[in-house]
Amino acid sequence: MPGIKDKVAIIGMGCTKFDEHWDKDVKDLMIDACWEAFEDAGVEPKDIKAAWWSTMWNGDLGRSLAYPLKLDFIPITRIENRCASGQDALINAYHAVAVGAYDLVLVCGAEKLKDIGMPSPGADPSTPYTSRVDPTYFPVACFAQLAQRYAYHWGIPIEKVKEIMAKIAVKNHHNGSLNPKAQFQREITFERAMGAPIISYPIGLYDACGVTDGAAAAIITRADMAKGFRDDYVLVKGVGMACGKYQWEFDDEWEGDHIEENIRASRMAYEEAGIKDPRKEIDVAIVHDCFTITELAIYEDLGFSPMGKGPEDVEAGTFEIGGEVAINTDGGLKCFGHPIGASGVRMTYEVYKQLQGKAGPRQVKNPRLGLAHGFGGTPVDGGTGAVVVLGSRD
Amino acid sequence: MAGIISYGAYIPKWRLSRDLIAKGLRGEKAIAGPDEDAVTMGVAAVLDCLNGVDRASIDGLFFASTSSPYKEKQISTIIAAAADLRRDIFTADFANSLRAGTAAMKAAADAVKAGSAKRVMVVASDCRLGAPDSPFEQVSGDGAAAFLIGEDDVSVSIEASHSIFNEMMDVWRTSEDIYVRFWEDRFIQTQGYLPVTGEAISGLMNKTKLGPKDFSKLVAYSHDPRRLAELARGLGFDPKAQLQDPLPDSMGNSGTAYPLMLLVAALEEAKAGDKLLLASYGNGSDAFALEVAEQIEKNRDHRGIKVHLESKRMVPDYTTYLKWRKMLPKGMVIDKLYYWTYPSAPPIYRERNRIYPLHGVKCKSCGKVQYPPQRVCVKCGSKDNFEEVRLSDKKGTLHSFATEFVSGQLLGTVNFEGGGRMWCNITDTAYEELKIGMPMEMSFREVIYDFGVHNYFWKAIPVRA
């Protein structure tokens, strides 16, 4: 069967603290993340044969990565696929290594939103309608519509959905409190989440991720070469990506109670990885919780909960550290914030650390399989779902 | 004989209680919402007038206003496009005078009589701005009226007309002014309004050999209802029985559209055989003798004045009104941050069919209606096999909705009756009133003014019953 299962390995990763880095340039963040990855893998920048650079707003060309790191005239591809940019860059790097094009490559994702002055991440510089008569895809308003449809479709009162969302926020903030690299490291109470100011009902302040700066990096090689670098390398088991087509916006039969791109991307990745029952087989998942309603939909999209049953699993603690599938053990976008091009690589960093047993107080017991999931775009304008499944070596 | 085939009007949903302008002031006035202007109100009045009319039968469109958002750029073309009229029609704008509405009506009737057009749509719309604290701010209101003028199937015949022009500086606005200027009220009334309008009406009565008793109603522009009564009395009309209510406390003075909106209100009550006398004022006066025909009974299915007046929402405070009229500076330029693109003339032109008449496409293979227009069918995948369908006049239901706290915009997805879906802005309502499945309709609004472009597009509103 074609695919890249067990052909590619991650041998080093780095990640900055995600924060308001008023004192740092995006280049500083890239250098910090990449050097941590180089040191983790035991390689030098001159060993890197090719690189993939993931960002939305912080550098258009491949040289944007070569310049701060002083990479030596190697091929560098810049990847932008909105919030799934990091997963996309990783997937492209995996493929290049899997076919034998390069032995040792670098993936770096970085974004500095605090220099841009945007009120929130996800504003759309690439709307297809330059006549500018159409509404802007305010991400929060699009995901609030998902919440409305989710509640309507499953017959759950919207107030109940809001409570479930608050519980997801409490869980992620608890996990973030265990993570020194997270932007927000304080626990919150259910009452605080419920009582927070509304941004776009039912989404309140604690249902949304923050505006942040950050960078993360990965060093990737062929699986057969990986043990030459370290013992606890992590293997790529399967990848999947699916792009939407503005289906919610113009297809009047589109229900809008879930995110199809996530379903398709995860099924591709599961097939390649040979996963039959993700709830049983996946031990840790870092998913795209841009809003808590998104995480609720993802439980079902990715097959961790039966459709419409996510709320019951939240109540049962299924997705907490120590639960059946630990989700967003690092605190998620909720606690890291969302520097768009960096997030996908940052998620992989947590999966990598968990599979190595190096996640400290957040550590899941003996994880064998983990995944990082990104969703770029919104349910309304259609997005990119991307899933990377990683496994510890046998 | 030329006359009115169909009529329509538009009054914005929003009302400002005059008590918010100054404590103790009586009544309320209709005010355009933040996304409305003379253009959008004109479109709404034309659509009301088009109810039951074959669009293809219309040969011309005349727009009249003193508050066009452009100094150079025809408005009648925007309205004709939004109303989805034929392209080979004659369009013209009548401007610069409160008399522009009746001037357009006379020109339309003359064109019909001369045979250069069979049916001409006349629309008058005004959104005039009074300076804060000025008396004009208190009396003005916003609105629009539309009439289809033609020769067959006429509901109201135009029997005769008489015009007077009068050069004086009574009410005016220079091309640099934002607010309407006035000379002293007594000068306007005693030297302008009363004698000039009186002269036009008397002239008309002489011409037609009709006296005040022959008319069931006098429908006339006025700055002030008391002066209107004085005018009527002076001409021999009974102000109590024969005057069309000028609606000062529910609507306000809507400028160019005012006499025509009052005519719509009069026609809503009129019956066959009634004679009406219509008079405008502004650098002179145009007076018309009208006679209501039996067809009026087949012409009742319009929202007109009555339905629009009943369907209203109050503006919460005066500050909101000031913000809407851009009289208060914006604290944050959030909309600039959100929009990285700008209104670009080529795409507006290229996409004119989807923007102005809100055309979607219907797949000829599988029948699926899609908006915005696609080249490849989302359902069956066939390519370039579509026909255009108009969605602006389709009712729909709300599929989902949201608001966003930074911009304050209401957003939602509307499913149209007969197929098609649109992700769009919602206006004229509040988030708390939105519900999945509620009936919606489309309304032509300004989306944003930027780079010198008034960018107009359709938004969804709860059906105005």
PDB file of C-alpha atoms in Angstrom, chain A residues 17-240:
ATOM      1  CA  LYS A  17       7.473  30.202  24.758  1.00  0.00           C
ATOM      2  CA  PHE A  18       4.326  31.519  23.149  1.00  0.00           C
ATOM      3  CA  ASP A  19       3.739  35.008  24.464  1.00  0.00           C
ATOM      4  CA  GLU A  20       3.580  38.684  23.718  1.00  0.00           C
ATOM      5  CA  HIS A  21       7.214  38.976  22.691  1.00  0.00           C
ATOM      6  CA  TRP A  22       7.455  42.759  22.561  1.00  0.00           C
ATOM      7  CA  ASP A  23      11.248  42.478  22.827  1.00  0.00           C
ATOM      8  CA  LYS A  24      11.683  39.982  20.011  1.00  0.00           C
ATOM      9  CA  ASP A  25      11.546  40.026  16.250  1.00  0.00           C
ATOM     10  CA  VAL A  26      10.032  37.123  14.329  1.00  0.00           C
ATOM     11  CA  LYS A  27      13.603  36.259  13.336  1.00  0.00           C
ATOM     12  CA  ASP A  28      14.567  35.963  17.013  1.00  0.00           C
ATOM     13  CA  LEU A  29      11.730  33.514  17.564  1.00  0.00           C
ATOM     14  CA  MET A  30      12.727  31.481  14.502  1.00  0.00           C
ATOM     15  CA  ILE A  31      16.346  31.289  15.658  1.00  0.00           C
ATOM     16  CA  ASP A  32      15.315  30.264  19.194  1.00  0.00           C
ATOM     17  CA  ALA A  33      12.970  27.504  17.977  1.00  0.00           C
ATOM     18  CA  CYS A  34      15.316  26.186  15.288  1.00  0.00           C
ATOM     19  CA  TRP A  35      18.373  26.127  17.535  1.00  0.00           C
ATOM     20  CA  GLU A  36      16.466  24.185  20.176  1.00  0.00           C
ATOM     21  CA  ALA A  37      15.570  21.705  17.415  1.00  0.00           C
ATOM     22  CA  PHE A  38      19.154  21.536  16.097  1.00  0.00           C
ATOM     23  CA  GLU A  39      20.472  20.861  19.594  1.00  0.00           C
ATOM     24  CA  ASP A  40      17.711  18.338  20.304  1.00  0.00           C
ATOM     25  CA  ALA A  41      18.639  16.419  17.132  1.00  0.00           C
ATOM     26  CA  GLY A  42      22.372  16.959  17.488  1.00  0.00           C
ATOM     27  CA  VAL A  43      22.729  18.521  14.055  1.00  0.00           C
ATOM     28  CA  GLU A  44      24.204  21.739  12.680  1.00  0.00           C
ATOM     29  CA  PRO A  45      22.415  24.220  10.431  1.00  0.00           C
ATOM     30  CA  LYS A  46      24.897  23.333   7.660  1.00  0.00           C
ATOM     31  CA  ASP A  47      23.636  19.706   7.699  1.00  0.00           C
ATOM     32  CA  ILE A  48      20.150  20.761   6.597  1.00  0.00           C
ATOM     33  CA  LYS A  49      19.474  19.891   2.934  1.00  0.00           C
ATOM     34  CA  ALA A  50      16.099  21.542   2.436  1.00  0.00           C
ATOM     35  CA  ALA A  51      13.559  23.435   4.497  1.00  0.00           C
ATOM     36  CA  TRP A  52       9.873  24.277   4.690  1.00  0.00           C
ATOM     37  CA  TRP A  53       8.841  27.596   6.153  1.00  0.00           C
ATOM     38  CA  SER A  54       5.338  28.082   7.501  1.00  0.00           C
ATOM     39  CA  THR A  55       3.906  31.539   8.071  1.00  0.00           C
ATOM     40  CA  MET A  56       0.890  33.581   7.111  1.00  0.00           C
ATOM     41  CA  TRP A  57       2.086  37.171   7.505  1.00  0.00           C
ATOM     42  CA  ASN A  58       5.750  37.111   8.522  1.00  0.00           C
ATOM     43  CA  GLY A  59       7.710  36.539   5.353  1.00  0.00           C
ATOM     44  CA  ASP A  60       6.763  35.583   1.834  1.00  0.00           C
ATOM     45  CA  LEU A  61       9.908  34.059   0.413  1.00  0.00           C
ATOM     46  CA  GLY A  62      12.079  31.085   1.317  1.00  0.00           C
ATOM     47  CA  ARG A  63      14.816  33.588   2.108  1.00  0.00           C
ATOM     48  CA  SER A  64      12.764  34.691   5.113  1.00  0.00           C
ATOM     49  CA  LEU A  65      13.956  31.492   6.814  1.00  0.00           C
ATOM     50  CA  ALA A  66      17.446  31.447   5.269  1.00  0.00           C
ATOM     51  CA  TYR A  67      18.204  35.005   6.331  1.00  0.00           C
ATOM     52  CA  PRO A  68      17.930  34.699  10.132  1.00  0.00           C
ATOM     53  CA  LEU A  69      19.379  31.154  10.221  1.00  0.00           C
ATOM     54  CA  LYS A  70      22.013  31.790   7.497  1.00  0.00           C
ATOM     55  CA  LEU A  71      21.093  28.586   5.727  1.00  0.00           C
ATOM     56  CA  ASP A  72      23.437  27.875   2.848  1.00  0.00           C
ATOM     57  CA  PHE A  73      21.579  28.330  -0.459  1.00  0.00           C
ATOM     58  CA  ILE A  74      19.358  25.278   0.110  1.00  0.00           C
ATOM     59  CA  PRO A  75      15.843  24.889  -1.300  1.00  0.00           C
ATOM     60  CA  ILE A  76      13.250  26.453   1.010  1.00  0.00           C
ATOM     61  CA  THR A  77       9.542  26.348   0.328  1.00  0.00           C
ATOM     62  CA  ARG A  78       7.185  28.740   2.030  1.00  0.00           C
ATOM     63  CA  ILE A  79       3.869  27.187   2.959  1.00  0.00           C
ATOM     64  CA  GLU A  80       0.683  29.056   3.767  1.00  0.00           C
ATOM     65  CA  ASN A  81      -2.563  27.235   4.353  1.00  0.00           C
ATOM     66  CA  ARG A  82      -3.982  29.510   7.045  1.00  0.00           C
ATOM     67  CA  CYS A  83      -4.136  27.831  10.458  1.00  0.00           C
ATOM     68  CA  ALA A  84      -3.146  24.472   8.963  1.00  0.00           C
ATOM     69  CA  SER A  85       0.089  25.913   7.528  1.00  0.00           C
ATOM     70  CA  GLY A  86       2.267  24.092  10.065  1.00  0.00           C
ATOM     71  CA  GLN A  87       0.768  20.671   9.344  1.00  0.00           C
ATOM     72  CA  ASP A  88       0.963  21.388   5.614  1.00  0.00           C
ATOM     73  CA  ALA A  89       4.670  22.277   5.847  1.00  0.00           C
ATOM     74  CA  LEU A  90       5.354  19.113   7.841  1.00  0.00           C
ATOM     75  CA  ILE A  91       3.428  16.938   5.390  1.00  0.00           C
ATOM     76  CA  ASN A  92       5.394  18.354   2.461  1.00  0.00           C
ATOM     77  CA  ALA A  93       8.662  17.799   4.263  1.00  0.00           C
ATOM     78  CA  TYR A  94       7.671  14.205   5.148  1.00  0.00           C
ATOM     79  CA  HIS A  95       6.872  13.485   1.529  1.00  0.00           C
ATOM     80  CA  ALA A  96      10.178  14.876   0.280  1.00  0.00           C
ATOM     81  CA  VAL A  97      12.088  12.755   2.779  1.00  0.00           C
ATOM     82  CA  ALA A  98       9.938   9.671   2.133  1.00  0.00           C
ATOM     83  CA  VAL A  99      10.697   9.683  -1.583  1.00  0.00           C
ATOM     84  CA  GLY A 100      14.389  10.050  -0.824  1.00  0.00           C
ATOM     85  CA  ALA A 101      14.805  13.540  -2.221  1.00  0.00           C
ATOM     86  CA  TYR A 102      16.518  14.759   0.947  1.00  0.00           C
ATOM     87  CA  ASP A 103      17.956  13.038   4.020  1.00  0.00           C
ATOM     88  CA  LEU A 104      17.711  15.797   6.580  1.00  0.00           C
ATOM     89  CA  VAL A 105      15.283  18.670   6.453  1.00  0.00           C
ATOM     90  CA  LEU A 106      13.982  21.454   8.633  1.00  0.00           C
ATOM     91  CA  VAL A 107      10.434  22.683   9.141  1.00  0.00           C
ATOM     92  CA  CYS A 108       9.966  26.013  10.872  1.00  0.00           C
ATOM     93  CA  GLY A 109       6.692  27.753  11.637  1.00  0.00           C
ATOM     94  CA  ALA A 110       6.654  31.248  13.092  1.00  0.00           C
ATOM     95  CA  GLU A 111       4.325  34.184  13.414  1.00  0.00           C
ATOM     96  CA  LYS A 112       4.427  37.489  15.199  1.00  0.00           C
ATOM     97  CA  LEU A 113       0.915  38.807  15.488  1.00  0.00           C
ATOM     98  CA  LYS A 114       1.704  41.422  18.122  1.00  0.00           C
ATOM     99  CA  ASP A 115       3.730  43.396  15.586  1.00  0.00           C
ATOM    100  CA  ILE A 116       0.920  43.404  13.061  1.00  0.00           C
ATOM    101  CA  GLY A 117      -1.691  45.168  15.144  1.00  0.00           C
ATOM    102  CA  MET A 118      -4.519  42.890  14.199  1.00  0.00           C
ATOM    103  CA  PRO A 119      -7.345  42.753  16.688  1.00  0.00           C
ATOM    104  CA  SER A 120      -7.533  39.009  16.183  1.00  0.00           C
ATOM    105  CA  PRO A 121      -5.812  36.356  14.163  1.00  0.00           C
ATOM    106  CA  GLY A 122      -7.549  34.981  11.130  1.00  0.00           C
ATOM    107  CA  ALA A 123      -8.546  38.213   9.421  1.00  0.00           C
ATOM    108  CA  ASP A 124      -8.687  37.533   5.754  1.00  0.00           C
ATOM    109  CA  PRO A 125      -6.252  39.229   3.392  1.00  0.00           C
ATOM    110  CA  SER A 126      -7.203  36.890   0.597  1.00  0.00           C
ATOM    111  CA  THR A 127     -10.959  37.165   0.264  1.00  0.00           C
ATOM    112  CA  PRO A 128     -11.868  36.011  -3.210  1.00  0.00           C
ATOM    113  CA  TYR A 129     -14.155  38.972  -3.658  1.00  0.00           C
ATOM    114  CA  THR A 130     -12.081  42.074  -4.279  1.00  0.00           C
ATOM    115  CA  SER A 131     -15.239  44.024  -5.005  1.00  0.00           C
ATOM    116  CA  ARG A 132     -15.467  43.931  -1.212  1.00  0.00           C
ATOM    117  CA  VAL A 133     -19.210  43.793  -1.001  1.00  0.00           C
ATOM    118  CA  ASP A 134     -19.288  40.483   0.814  1.00  0.00           C
ATOM    119  CA  PRO A 135     -19.062  40.178   4.582  1.00  0.00           C
ATOM    120  CA  THR A 136     -15.668  39.582   6.129  1.00  0.00           C
ATOM    121  CA  TYR A 137     -15.164  36.096   7.491  1.00  0.00           C
ATOM    122  CA  PHE A 138     -14.795  37.159  11.099  1.00  0.00           C
ATOM    123  CA  PRO A 139     -13.573  33.806  12.399  1.00  0.00           C
ATOM    124  CA  VAL A 140     -15.442  34.128  15.679  1.00  0.00           C
ATOM    125  CA  ALA A 141     -18.752  34.858  13.940  1.00  0.00           C
ATOM    126  CA  CYS A 142     -18.258  31.886  11.630  1.00  0.00           C
ATOM    127  CA  PHE A 143     -17.565  29.496  14.497  1.00  0.00           C
ATOM    128  CA  ALA A 144     -20.499  30.979  16.437  1.00  0.00           C
ATOM    129  CA  GLN A 145     -22.666  29.928  13.492  1.00  0.00           C
ATOM    130  CA  LEU A 146     -21.206  26.431  13.777  1.00  0.00           C
ATOM    131  CA  ALA A 147     -22.253  26.483  17.446  1.00  0.00           C
ATOM    132  CA  GLN A 148     -25.781  27.548  16.512  1.00  0.00           C
ATOM    133  CA  ARG A 149     -26.084  24.792  13.916  1.00  0.00           C
ATOM    134  CA  TYR A 150     -24.509  22.199  16.218  1.00  0.00           C
ATOM    135  CA  ALA A 151     -27.031  22.979  18.934  1.00  0.00           C
ATOM    136  CA  TYR A 152     -29.932  23.116  16.477  1.00  0.00           C
ATOM    137  CA  HIS A 153     -28.964  19.931  14.636  1.00  0.00           C
ATOM    138  CA  TRP A 154     -28.535  17.796  17.736  1.00  0.00           C
ATOM    139  CA  GLY A 155     -31.427  19.367  19.600  1.00  0.00           C
ATOM    140  CA  ILE A 156     -29.207  20.525  22.446  1.00  0.00           C
ATOM    141  CA  PRO A 157     -30.111  23.900  23.977  1.00  0.00           C
ATOM    142  CA  ILE A 158     -27.476  26.479  23.021  1.00  0.00           C
ATOM    143  CA  GLU A 159     -27.065  27.287  26.729  1.00  0.00           C
ATOM    144  CA  LYS A 160     -26.085  23.655  27.321  1.00  0.00           C
ATOM    145  CA  VAL A 161     -23.577  23.784  24.465  1.00  0.00           C
ATOM    146  CA  LYS A 162     -22.127  26.889  26.102  1.00  0.00           C
ATOM    147  CA  GLU A 163     -21.666  24.965  29.365  1.00  0.00           C
ATOM    148  CA  ILE A 164     -19.840  22.182  27.557  1.00  0.00           C
ATOM    149  CA  MET A 165     -17.649  24.780  25.873  1.00  0.00           C
ATOM    150  CA  ALA A 166     -16.832  26.269  29.278  1.00  0.00           C
ATOM    151  CA  LYS A 167     -15.796  22.830  30.540  1.00  0.00           C
ATOM    152  CA  ILE A 168     -13.445  22.462  27.578  1.00  0.00           C
ATOM    153  CA  ALA A 169     -11.930  25.854  28.434  1.00  0.00           C
ATOM    154  CA  VAL A 170     -11.460  24.784  32.066  1.00  0.00           C
ATOM    155  CA  LYS A 171      -9.744  21.552  30.942  1.00  0.00           C
ATOM    156  CA  ASN A 172      -7.387  23.326  28.547  1.00  0.00           C
ATOM    157  CA  HIS A 173      -6.515  26.028  31.065  1.00  0.00           C
ATOM    158  CA  HIS A 174      -5.730  23.318  33.611  1.00  0.00           C
ATOM    159  CA  ASN A 175      -3.390  21.660  31.107  1.00  0.00           C
ATOM    160  CA  GLY A 176      -1.853  25.025  30.209  1.00  0.00           C
ATOM    161  CA  SER A 177      -1.123  25.664  33.881  1.00  0.00           C
ATOM    162  CA  LEU A 178       1.241  22.678  33.683  1.00  0.00           C
ATOM    163  CA  ASN A 179       3.118  24.092  30.702  1.00  0.00           C
ATOM    164  CA  PRO A 180       5.857  26.731  31.053  1.00  0.00           C
ATOM    165  CA  LYS A 181       5.798  27.429  27.312  1.00  0.00           C
ATOM    166  CA  ALA A 182       2.122  28.419  27.252  1.00  0.00           C
ATOM    167  CA  GLN A 183       1.035  32.061  27.047  1.00  0.00           C
ATOM    168  CA  PHE A 184      -1.652  31.563  29.698  1.00  0.00           C
ATOM    169  CA  GLN A 185      -0.671  29.415  32.658  1.00  0.00           C
ATOM    170  CA  ARG A 186      -3.488  30.033  35.083  1.00  0.00           C
ATOM    171  CA  GLU A 187      -6.384  27.737  35.788  1.00  0.00           C
ATOM    172  CA  ILE A 188      -9.886  29.105  35.406  1.00  0.00           C
ATOM    173  CA  THR A 189     -13.140  28.058  37.034  1.00  0.00           C
ATOM    174  CA  PHE A 190     -16.282  26.977  35.230  1.00  0.00           C
ATOM    175  CA  GLU A 191     -18.096  30.012  36.673  1.00  0.00           C
ATOM    176  CA  ARG A 192     -15.433  32.350  35.345  1.00  0.00           C
ATOM    177  CA  ALA A 193     -15.640  30.850  31.861  1.00  0.00           C
ATOM    178  CA  MET A 194     -19.439  31.061  31.883  1.00  0.00           C
ATOM    179  CA  GLY A 195     -19.450  34.635  33.162  1.00  0.00           C
ATOM    180  CA  ALA A 196     -16.868  36.014  30.749  1.00  0.00           C
ATOM    181  CA  PRO A 197     -17.812  38.779  28.304  1.00  0.00           C
ATOM    182  CA  ILE A 198     -19.390  37.556  25.085  1.00  0.00           C
ATOM    183  CA  ILE A 199     -17.465  38.011  21.858  1.00  0.00           C
ATOM    184  CA  SER A 200     -19.965  36.300  19.581  1.00  0.00           C
ATOM    185  CA  TYR A 201     -22.593  34.287  21.388  1.00  0.00           C
ATOM    186  CA  PRO A 202     -22.192  31.563  22.576  1.00  0.00           C
ATOM    187  CA  ILE A 203     -18.464  32.260  22.307  1.00  0.00           C
ATOM    188  CA  GLY A 204     -17.159  34.207  25.286  1.00  0.00           C
ATOM    189  CA  LEU A 205     -13.706  35.479  26.150  1.00  0.00           C
ATOM    190  CA  TYR A 206     -12.565  32.125  27.565  1.00  0.00           C
ATOM    191  CA  ASP A 207     -13.871  30.237  24.551  1.00  0.00           C
ATOM    192  CA  ALA A 208     -11.401  31.954  22.242  1.00  0.00           C
ATOM    193  CA  CYS A 209      -7.655  31.734  21.837  1.00  0.00           C
ATOM    194  CA  GLY A 210      -5.401  34.750  22.184  1.00  0.00           C
ATOM    195  CA  VAL A 211      -3.229  36.860  19.929  1.00  0.00           C
ATOM    196  CA  THR A 212       0.333  35.676  20.385  1.00  0.00           C
ATOM    197  CA  ASP A 213       3.860  35.428  19.018  1.00  0.00           C
ATOM    198  CA  GLY A 214       5.709  32.155  18.736  1.00  0.00           C
ATOM    199  CA  ALA A 215       7.782  29.742  16.703  1.00  0.00           C
ATOM    200  CA  ALA A 216       8.392  26.004  16.537  1.00  0.00           C
ATOM    201  CA  ALA A 217      10.678  23.808  14.476  1.00  0.00           C
ATOM    202  CA  ALA A 218      11.243  20.169  13.565  1.00  0.00           C
ATOM    203  CA  ILE A 219      14.206  18.222  12.158  1.00  0.00           C
ATOM    204  CA  ILE A 220      13.131  15.340   9.940  1.00  0.00           C
ATOM    205  CA  THR A 221      15.039  12.426   8.475  1.00  0.00           C
ATOM    206  CA  ARG A 222      14.485   8.977   6.981  1.00  0.00           C
ATOM    207  CA  ALA A 223      13.326   6.342   9.473  1.00  0.00           C
ATOM    208  CA  ASP A 224      16.303   4.094   8.688  1.00  0.00           C
ATOM    209  CA  MET A 225      18.694   6.950   9.494  1.00  0.00           C
ATOM    210  CA  ALA A 226      16.910   8.108  12.630  1.00  0.00           C
ATOM    211  CA  LYS A 227      18.607   5.807  15.098  1.00  0.00           C
ATOM    212  CA  GLY A 228      21.933   7.313  14.070  1.00  0.00           C
ATOM    213  CA  PHE A 229      20.745  10.499  15.752  1.00  0.00           C
ATOM    214  CA  ARG A 230      18.844   9.313  18.819  1.00  0.00           C
ATOM    215  CA  ASP A 231      16.984   6.372  20.340  1.00  0.00           C
ATOM    216  CA  ASP A 232      13.683   8.028  21.105  1.00  0.00           C
ATOM    217  CA  TYR A 233      12.910   9.377  17.651  1.00  0.00           C
ATOM    218  CA  VAL A 234       9.290   9.593  16.639  1.00  0.00           C
ATOM    219  CA  LEU A 235       7.863   7.949  13.529  1.00  0.00           C
ATOM    220  CA  VAL A 236       5.364   9.431  11.105  1.00  0.00           C
ATOM    221  CA  LYS A 237       2.454   6.981  10.879  1.00  0.00           C
ATOM    222  CA  GLY A 238       0.050   8.748   8.610  1.00  0.00           C
ATOM    223  CA  VAL A 239      -0.957  12.126   7.270  1.00  0.00           C
ATOM    224  CA  GLY A 240      -4.137  13.553   5.796  1.00  0.00           C
TER     225      GLY A 240
END
